[in-house]
XYZ file of C-alpha atoms in Angstrom:
595
model
C 0.000 0.000 0.000
C 2.856 2.344 0.803
C 4.483 1.649 -2.564
C 1.222 2.441 -4.387
C 0.879 5.712 -2.515
C 4.440 6.659 -3.372
C 3.809 5.928 -7.054
C 0.676 8.054 -6.964
C 2.545 10.904 -5.337
C 5.278 10.670 -7.948
C 2.677 10.609 -10.748
C 0.861 13.688 -9.494
C 4.129 15.529 -9.010
C 5.088 14.918 -12.625
C 1.612 16.026 -13.770
C 1.553 19.087 -11.474
C 2.553 21.601 -14.234
C -0.229 20.306 -16.478
C -2.804 20.599 -13.660
C -1.657 24.141 -12.885
C -1.889 25.072 -16.566
C -5.376 23.516 -16.758
C -6.403 25.484 -13.659
C -5.187 28.719 -15.243
C -7.095 27.968 -18.425
C -10.290 27.335 -16.473
C -9.904 30.634 -14.624
C -9.279 32.458 -17.914
C -12.404 30.866 -19.413
C -14.471 31.935 -16.396
C -13.202 35.496 -16.761
C -14.125 35.484 -20.441
C -17.587 34.169 -19.633
C -18.069 36.914 -17.029
C -17.053 39.539 -19.568
C -19.408 38.033 -22.152
C -22.265 38.046 -19.627
C -21.604 41.715 -18.858
C -21.510 42.559 -22.574
C -24.791 40.741 -23.245
C -26.470 42.475 -20.299
C -25.329 45.861 -21.586
C -26.432 44.990 -25.113
C -29.878 43.924 -23.828
C -30.173 47.226 -21.950
C -29.282 49.125 -25.117
C -31.858 47.183 -27.116
C -34.505 47.987 -24.520
C -33.532 51.655 -24.695
C -33.749 51.627 -28.494
C -37.146 49.945 -28.378
C -38.329 52.603 -25.931
C -37.068 55.397 -28.154
C -38.788 53.879 -31.185
C -42.035 53.556 -29.239
C -41.748 57.203 -28.183
C -41.213 58.228 -31.786
C -44.231 56.235 -32.836
C -46.323 57.980 -30.193
C -45.079 61.399 -31.258
C -45.742 60.508 -34.903
C -49.347 59.625 -34.089
C -49.772 62.905 -32.153
C -48.409 64.900 -35.065
C -50.708 63.023 -37.411
C -53.742 63.822 -35.202
C -52.759 67.477 -35.061
C -52.357 67.542 -38.814
C -55.807 66.072 -39.279
C -57.240 68.671 -36.894
C -55.570 71.529 -38.708
C -56.714 70.152 -42.044
C -60.311 70.155 -40.791
C -59.939 73.686 -39.444
C -58.457 74.931 -42.711
C -61.307 73.387 -44.647
C -63.808 75.289 -42.464
C -62.203 78.695 -42.856
C -60.562 78.558 -46.315
C -62.148 78.372 -49.726
C -61.626 75.555 -52.163
C -59.042 77.384 -54.287
C -57.134 78.582 -51.239
C -57.140 75.084 -49.753
C -55.669 73.697 -53.006
C -52.834 76.209 -53.009
C -52.219 75.554 -49.320
C -52.010 71.802 -49.970
C -49.637 72.199 -52.890
C -47.305 74.648 -51.143
C -47.241 73.313 -47.581
C -48.983 70.023 -46.946
C -47.556 68.022 -49.839
C -43.853 68.858 -49.127
C -44.474 68.399 -45.408
C -46.104 65.016 -45.969
C -43.178 63.953 -48.159
C -40.696 65.078 -45.487
C -42.530 63.169 -42.740
C -42.751 60.063 -44.910
C -39.024 60.199 -45.627
C -38.016 60.664 -41.988
C -40.435 58.269 -40.314
C -39.685 54.599 -39.675
C -43.033 52.801 -40.067
C -44.036 50.971 -36.861
C -44.569 47.686 -38.713
C -41.060 47.939 -40.211
C -39.464 48.601 -36.816
C -41.424 45.747 -35.261
C -40.356 43.375 -38.039
C -36.674 44.212 -37.659
C -36.684 44.153 -33.846
C -39.010 41.286 -32.988
C -38.613 38.737 -35.795
C -35.796 36.519 -36.973
C -34.140 37.021 -40.347
C -36.221 35.484 -43.112
C -37.868 36.163 -46.448
C -39.824 39.238 -45.179
C -36.473 40.900 -44.537
C -35.690 40.837 -48.259
C -38.184 43.689 -48.749
C -37.787 45.271 -45.325
C -34.038 45.912 -45.496
C -34.103 47.959 -48.761
C -36.994 49.985 -47.293
C -35.090 50.633 -44.067
C -31.927 51.527 -45.986
C -33.859 54.007 -48.122
C -35.297 55.688 -45.007
C -31.902 55.802 -43.324
C -30.358 57.416 -46.416
C -33.149 60.000 -46.457
C -32.481 60.847 -42.822
C -28.799 61.382 -43.572
C -29.538 63.489 -46.657
C -31.851 65.823 -44.681
C -29.270 66.486 -42.012
C -30.225 70.178 -41.673
C -33.736 69.286 -40.496
C -33.967 69.165 -36.691
C -36.156 66.074 -36.739
C -33.544 64.332 -38.881
C -30.868 65.001 -36.276
C -33.108 63.519 -33.571
C -33.816 60.418 -35.633
C -30.234 59.744 -36.731
C -29.166 58.124 -33.468
C -32.304 56.005 -33.338
C -31.877 54.865 -36.928
C -28.219 54.037 -36.283
C -29.164 51.982 -33.240
C -31.750 50.115 -35.282
C -29.090 49.548 -37.943
C -26.790 47.986 -35.341
C -29.567 45.624 -34.295
C -30.106 44.666 -37.937
C -26.362 44.107 -38.510
C -26.125 41.923 -35.391
C -29.045 39.767 -36.490
C -27.734 39.434 -40.033
C -24.297 38.442 -38.757
C -25.761 35.657 -36.630
C -28.010 34.593 -39.500
C -25.208 34.152 -42.057
C -22.913 32.442 -39.571
C -25.716 29.973 -38.800
C -26.071 29.226 -42.524
C -22.406 28.191 -42.648
C -22.692 25.864 -39.652
C -23.907 22.776 -41.624
C -20.750 22.884 -43.772
C -18.538 22.952 -40.705
C -20.297 20.101 -38.956
C -21.094 17.732 -41.838
C -19.009 17.070 -44.940
C -21.987 15.494 -46.706
C -23.620 18.910 -47.055
C -23.970 19.892 -50.707
C -22.066 23.146 -51.092
C -23.622 24.076 -54.447
C -27.166 23.647 -53.122
C -26.382 25.843 -50.124
C -24.890 28.501 -52.373
C -27.569 28.632 -55.047
C -30.684 27.953 -52.962
C -29.849 29.770 -49.714
C -26.928 32.192 -49.809
C -27.719 33.744 -53.182
C -31.345 34.042 -52.117
C -30.290 36.354 -49.269
C -27.643 38.179 -51.301
C -29.601 41.460 -50.893
C -29.049 41.337 -47.144
C -25.307 40.836 -47.567
C -25.183 43.749 -50.013
C -26.714 45.918 -47.295
C -23.934 44.877 -44.920
C -21.317 45.686 -47.552
C -22.702 49.206 -47.953
C -23.688 50.072 -44.399
C -21.582 47.773 -42.189
C -18.423 46.844 -44.134
C -16.682 45.505 -41.022
C -19.408 42.911 -40.494
C -19.399 42.065 -44.208
C -15.632 41.515 -44.142
C -15.969 39.259 -41.100
C -18.630 37.173 -42.840
C -16.504 36.978 -45.981
C -13.579 35.628 -43.978
C -15.857 33.179 -42.182
C -17.145 31.900 -45.525
C -13.695 31.551 -47.106
C -12.392 29.699 -44.059
C -15.381 27.356 -43.976
C -15.359 26.687 -47.722
C -11.587 26.162 -47.688
C -11.905 23.489 -44.998
C -14.817 21.888 -46.839
C -12.981 21.568 -50.159
C -9.677 20.654 -48.531
C -11.226 17.760 -46.616
C -13.258 16.516 -49.576
C -10.418 16.593 -52.093
C -7.927 15.114 -49.649
C -10.184 12.072 -49.320
C -10.833 11.907 -53.058
C -7.173 12.117 -54.061
C -6.312 9.522 -51.422
C -8.690 7.150 -53.227
C -7.213 7.992 -56.636
C -3.716 7.372 -55.267
C -4.772 3.922 -54.067
C -6.156 3.090 -57.519
C -3.002 4.426 -59.197
C -0.831 2.181 -57.048
C -2.410 -0.969 -58.468
C -3.012 0.278 -62.038
C 0.518 1.008 -63.218
C 1.645 -0.398 -66.550
C 5.295 -1.113 -67.371
C 7.079 1.486 -69.441
C 8.211 -0.059 -72.747
C 10.668 1.778 -74.983
C 10.332 1.471 -78.758
C 13.914 0.262 -78.977
C 13.698 -2.278 -76.161
C 15.819 -5.356 -76.832
C 13.010 -7.891 -76.505
C 10.265 -9.415 -78.601
C 7.316 -8.282 -76.481
C 4.965 -6.090 -78.441
C 1.339 -5.048 -78.095
C 0.106 -4.225 -81.570
C -3.486 -3.514 -80.528
C -3.880 0.171 -79.695
C -5.857 0.910 -76.519
C -8.434 3.229 -78.062
C -10.444 3.338 -74.836
C -7.469 4.906 -73.060
C -7.161 7.562 -75.769
C -10.739 8.646 -75.060
C -9.449 10.133 -71.806
C -8.131 13.044 -73.885
C -11.679 14.354 -74.368
C -14.240 15.941 -72.063
C -16.799 13.538 -73.513
C -14.776 10.492 -72.531
C -15.470 7.781 -69.955
C -17.295 8.308 -66.685
C -15.470 10.013 -63.860
C -13.811 7.763 -61.283
C -15.557 8.089 -57.918
C -13.879 7.894 -54.523
C -15.764 4.792 -53.372
C -14.341 2.798 -56.304
C -11.028 2.687 -54.474
C -12.616 0.241 -52.009
C -12.901 -2.353 -54.790
C -9.553 -4.118 -54.626
C -9.680 -5.279 -58.247
C -10.662 -1.925 -59.744
C -8.017 -0.402 -62.008
C -7.837 2.755 -64.066
C -4.984 4.092 -66.246
C -3.183 7.142 -64.958
C -4.557 9.308 -67.762
C -8.082 8.317 -66.664
C -7.315 9.247 -63.057
C -5.857 12.561 -64.211
C -8.956 13.262 -66.281
C -11.310 12.440 -63.398
C -9.430 14.673 -60.987
C -9.252 17.637 -63.360
C -12.976 17.360 -64.177
C -13.928 17.324 -60.497
C -11.599 20.248 -59.791
C -12.937 22.185 -62.774
C -16.603 21.662 -61.844
C -16.101 22.701 -58.237
C -13.682 25.533 -58.981
C -15.824 27.110 -61.713
C -18.990 26.824 -59.608
C -17.181 28.400 -56.656
C -15.818 31.237 -58.786
C -19.265 31.943 -60.218
C -20.750 32.096 -56.724
C -17.981 34.386 -55.472
C -18.521 36.819 -58.338
C -22.244 36.953 -57.643
C -22.318 36.981 -53.855
C -19.264 39.082 -53.004
C -19.655 41.549 -55.862
C -18.939 45.070 -54.656
C -21.342 47.769 -55.860
C -19.932 51.236 -56.472
C -22.168 53.786 -58.091
C -19.421 56.385 -58.411
C -17.369 54.420 -60.905
C -17.658 55.349 -64.607
C -19.701 52.992 -66.714
C -19.655 51.905 -70.324
C -22.816 53.918 -70.962
C -20.990 57.023 -69.828
C -18.191 56.279 -72.285
C -20.739 55.783 -75.044
C -22.445 59.055 -74.158
C -19.124 60.873 -74.409
C -18.525 59.456 -77.862
C -22.104 60.196 -78.837
C -21.749 63.813 -77.718
C -18.639 64.107 -79.838
C -20.410 62.809 -82.958
C -23.428 64.995 -82.295
C -21.207 68.019 -81.812
C -19.465 67.412 -85.106
C -22.693 66.843 -87.033
C -24.248 70.019 -85.669
C -21.212 72.094 -86.613
C -21.024 70.606 -90.100
C -24.757 71.065 -90.852
C -24.944 74.648 -89.583
C -26.178 77.188 -92.162
C -24.740 80.148 -90.309
C -22.281 82.574 -91.833
C -18.849 81.016 -92.375
C -16.422 81.735 -89.582
C -13.080 80.312 -88.421
C -14.277 77.415 -86.294
C -11.978 74.516 -87.219
C -9.722 75.221 -84.257
C -12.667 75.135 -81.861
C -14.085 71.971 -83.430
C -10.721 70.228 -83.308
C -10.304 71.251 -79.676
C -13.749 69.931 -78.782
C -13.160 66.698 -80.630
C -9.789 66.216 -78.942
C -11.264 66.994 -75.527
C -14.186 64.610 -76.078
C -11.904 61.836 -77.353
C -9.534 62.174 -74.397
C -12.525 62.065 -72.058
C -13.792 58.871 -73.695
C -10.330 57.308 -73.465
C -10.064 58.193 -69.783
C -13.485 56.672 -69.120
C -12.529 53.493 -70.951
C -9.278 53.324 -69.005
C -11.175 53.721 -65.758
C -13.572 50.945 -66.756
C -10.722 48.594 -67.646
C -8.907 49.476 -64.432
C -12.038 48.761 -62.408
C -12.514 45.445 -64.210
C -8.926 44.413 -63.509
C -9.325 45.342 -59.855
C -12.551 43.341 -59.611
C -10.968 40.305 -61.294
C -8.030 40.477 -58.884
C -10.429 40.848 -55.937
C -12.499 37.808 -56.927
C -9.397 35.779 -57.820
C -7.946 36.440 -54.374
C -11.105 35.184 -52.630
C -11.192 32.147 -54.943
C -7.556 31.391 -54.233
C -8.135 31.541 -50.472
C -10.872 28.924 -50.872
C -9.349 26.639 -53.518
C -5.624 26.861 -52.710
C -5.452 23.500 -50.836
C -7.300 21.802 -53.706
C -4.825 23.127 -56.253
C -1.906 22.019 -54.093
C -3.307 18.482 -53.719
C -3.976 18.313 -57.469
C -0.484 19.454 -58.377
C 1.043 16.965 -55.945
C -0.992 14.133 -57.504
C 0.118 15.090 -61.010
C 3.730 15.188 -59.841
C 3.306 11.689 -58.398
C 2.297 10.552 -61.892
C 5.133 12.107 -63.877
C 7.747 11.569 -61.151
C 6.685 8.291 -59.491
C 8.456 6.552 -56.659
C 10.864 3.680 -57.242
C 8.106 1.151 -56.574
C 5.751 2.556 -59.238
C 6.293 2.341 -63.000
C 6.802 5.516 -64.969
C 3.989 6.291 -67.435
C 4.765 5.993 -71.115
C 4.675 8.804 -73.619
C 1.121 8.116 -74.837
C -0.557 8.574 -71.415
C 1.454 11.769 -70.909
C 0.281 13.145 -74.263
C -3.266 12.070 -73.431
C -3.098 14.102 -70.223
C -1.704 17.079 -72.136
C -4.559 16.913 -74.627
C -7.192 16.705 -71.907
C -5.547 19.542 -70.017
C -5.886 21.677 -73.156
C -9.574 20.732 -73.452
C -10.134 21.601 -69.793
C -8.371 24.937 -70.337
C -10.757 25.816 -73.149
C -13.753 24.756 -71.053
C -12.563 26.857 -68.104
C -12.334 29.834 -70.451
C -15.925 29.259 -71.594
C -17.048 29.165 -67.973
C -15.168 32.377 -67.234
C -13.007 30.881 -64.491
C -9.829 32.863 -65.147
C -7.857 31.707 -62.052
C -8.358 28.067 -63.029
C -6.995 28.812 -66.511
C -3.779 30.014 -64.913
C -3.509 26.803 -62.884
C -4.098 24.614 -65.959
C -1.372 26.474 -67.827
C 0.970 25.544 -64.983
C 0.008 21.869 -65.322
C 0.695 21.979 -69.046
C 4.123 23.484 -68.439
C 4.954 20.647 -66.031
C 3.722 17.909 -68.424
C 5.490 18.952 -71.633
C 9.095 18.508 -70.395
C 8.216 14.990 -69.251
C 6.764 14.199 -72.664
C 9.839 15.550 -74.419
C 12.250 13.615 -72.212
C 10.367 10.365 -72.817
C 10.314 10.931 -76.575
C 14.065 11.477 -76.420
C 14.362 8.224 -74.461
C 12.512 6.399 -77.273
C 14.831 7.893 -79.895
C 17.881 7.010 -77.843
C 16.693 3.424 -77.363
C 16.316 2.946 -81.129
C 19.711 4.503 -81.687
C 21.331 2.115 -79.203
C 19.518 -0.836 -80.761
C 20.740 0.167 -84.237
C 24.288 0.556 -82.921
C 24.059 -2.875 -81.288
C 22.836 -4.356 -84.554
C 25.724 -2.718 -86.438
C 28.344 -4.070 -84.078
C 31.980 -3.027 -84.256
C 35.309 -4.227 -85.570
C 35.706 -6.660 -82.679
C 32.089 -7.463 -81.831
C 29.510 -8.636 -84.317
C 25.976 -7.376 -84.072
C 23.732 -9.976 -82.461
C 20.238 -8.426 -82.626
C 17.588 -10.932 -83.725
C 15.166 -10.235 -86.559
C 12.174 -10.644 -84.260
C 13.496 -7.855 -82.005
C 13.742 -5.480 -84.969
C 10.255 -6.436 -86.134
C 8.891 -5.797 -82.625
C 10.576 -2.376 -82.575
C 8.994 -1.519 -85.922
C 5.571 -2.556 -84.662
C 6.007 -0.509 -81.481
C 6.875 2.503 -83.598
C 3.762 2.067 -85.768
C 1.575 1.718 -82.669
C 3.127 4.832 -81.135
C 2.652 6.827 -84.350
C -1.026 5.794 -84.548
C -1.577 6.868 -80.960
C 0.174 10.206 -81.580
C -1.935 10.777 -84.671
C -5.122 10.019 -82.723
C -4.101 12.587 -80.092
C -3.178 15.251 -82.612
C -4.626 18.650 -81.757
C -6.429 21.037 -84.052
C -3.226 22.903 -84.857
C -0.099 21.494 -86.428
C 2.623 20.727 -83.874
C 6.063 20.698 -85.485
C 7.763 19.609 -82.267
C 5.630 16.477 -82.022
C 6.289 15.354 -85.582
C 9.950 16.300 -85.314
C 10.261 13.687 -82.552
C 8.394 11.137 -84.680
C 10.664 11.946 -87.608
C 13.717 11.259 -85.437
C 12.180 7.942 -84.400
C 11.483 6.973 -88.003
C 15.009 7.871 -89.038
C 16.544 5.634 -86.387
C 14.083 2.827 -87.165
C 14.899 3.005 -90.865
C 18.597 2.760 -90.037
C 17.967 -0.207 -87.736
C 16.005 -2.078 -90.409
C 18.648 -1.369 -93.048
C 21.468 -2.544 -90.765
C 19.614 -5.734 -89.882
C 18.752 -6.427 -93.534
C 22.388 -5.905 -94.484
C 23.323 -9.016 -92.529
C 21.345 -11.163 -94.982
C 23.635 -12.139 -97.868
C 21.000 -13.639 -100.121
C 19.404 -10.741 -102.099
C 16.030 -12.486 -102.284
C 15.885 -13.236 -98.561
C 17.032 -9.709 -97.832
C 14.224 -8.239 -99.934
C 11.699 -10.602 -98.343
C 12.843 -9.526 -94.867
C 12.463 -5.842 -95.782
C 9.061 -6.411 -97.352
C 7.645 -8.289 -94.357
C 9.000 -5.703 -91.910
C 7.548 -2.793 -93.858
C 4.273 -4.664 -94.270
C 4.024 -5.121 -90.490
C 4.355 -1.348 -90.054
C 1.772 -0.627 -92.769
C -0.722 -3.063 -91.282
C -0.695 -1.281 -87.909
C -0.849 2.155 -89.530
C -3.878 1.158 -91.604
C -5.734 -0.074 -88.514
C -5.115 3.100 -86.502
C -8.005 5.079 -84.951
C -7.318 8.198 -87.061
C -8.657 8.088 -90.649
C -6.090 7.584 -93.368
C -7.352 10.778 -94.986
C -5.334 12.815 -92.506
C -2.343 14.415 -94.276
C 0.154 13.128 -91.692
C -1.246 9.606 -91.966
C -1.018 9.738 -95.758
C 2.568 10.982 -95.630
C 3.643 8.265 -93.192
C 1.842 5.529 -95.085
C 3.351 6.708 -98.373
C 6.856 6.594 -96.838
C 6.581 2.957 -95.800
C 4.509 1.928 -98.836
C 7.223 3.187 -101.168
C 9.853 1.084 -99.406
C 7.616 -1.961 -99.282
C 6.942 -1.759 -103.041
C 10.633 -1.316 -103.724
C 11.361 -4.474 -101.706
C 8.699 -6.352 -103.707
C 10.286 -5.243 -106.961
C 13.625 -6.583 -105.750
C 11.976 -9.895 -104.923
C 10.467 -10.068 -108.384
C 13.731 -9.124 -110.065
C 15.780 -11.700 -108.152
C 13.259 -14.461 -108.724
C 12.785 -13.596 -112.413
């Protein structure tokens, strides 16, 4: 028992700093709660005071209205009809307009003070804002000065309620990842966009706080969702790798059938997108270009929808900025001025200097307006792009890391071949065009970065293919001391791999001619032609040599003719004609040797 007590004492002594720190934290929390309770009590007292002031104003408004009715009755008894009309037009009508502008209707005050934020507020807030602006505009009126403080207090109540309302709307995203972000944005947040616009104009500090709360919540939402999704894609990628086979590999393995289904991943209208739950199926596989396509599509859909929402919801209204209509009016005034001067029938006088000055002044004004419009547009684009980046930055980082894991795999994963890389490049270009159509400029910039990272990998792999054929041709040539020992079947397999690669490249050809792509293919064909010639040179019998050349060329032509791209394509016709000419020449040699 004594040993147990000693152990306990030793344990509590070691934990003493943690207990003291916990005690300090509890005391700090209690102090914060006391301060919060004091603040809420003061705020409740202020609200009660505001409600009392509004009730007093309502009572005074009713008294004034009763007095006005009494005076109207008295004036009707003592004044004639014509005099009463003049009196109404000169005094009563402006006075009634002034009272209407400065008075907060009782039902409006009751709605804003006693009800929660809802659909009725969509009409009430613009009405309250209009009244508040009228009170500020009529600052020289004594009644306006008396009402300013009351209206400001009511505005604080409105801002407090709206702040709590929008923060409550974001709570489902924070607590549950299954919440559909797009539904919340389009069906709820955009519905109450008018209320947020009011905060932007009248309470910018609250609006900024809500904007930061939204960006933080949305950032966490997308970060969590895409982290899980990319984790699933990574698991599928780990079991879907295919061995990288060079064209000039020194073996007889060859796959002459082109995987057309894999090439469809270069299009937006390709296969269905890979879902995260598919990673749970242990036997499910997907080529890396398919995984890349699925990820980019999901990123593009979410990123473009988010950018569209940001532009609509967080759009800043500024009535003082010049507009395009103003620029058009300036140009129109210039044309009208010129036409009037030219069509004038007055006595001729030296006016060309004045006209030129007016035209120059009007043109410079139009240019300045256009410059201001473009400057405003650039500022707005930068403003929206910054918000979008704060939300989507983790997603872009995860996406870039996944792409890097494809083009720079670990030692345990095979490196993708040149065709999947080109497929990803082609789909990236299609996604770039689609992002431009959707108006998601920041995503276009990101896709350009992906393209820049993919092209060097493609070029290095094409160079590796060329180098492999060159080494194979050198091995077939041999040297003075070593005789070339490359088998005919290896050369035939290399020729077939080249034809398959060319067909795939042709199927992935973009709308524009790409000299760099066909320059690499030309280098491959040059080395392959040399390899075939060297191997055929080892055959001493002219007939057998011609037969070997003919069968090798025929194997290339057979694959080219079965490619997915029609033979009507100019590049396909040129390539086919190159090998057809050599195959016919070999047949003529066969005929000449046998004749």
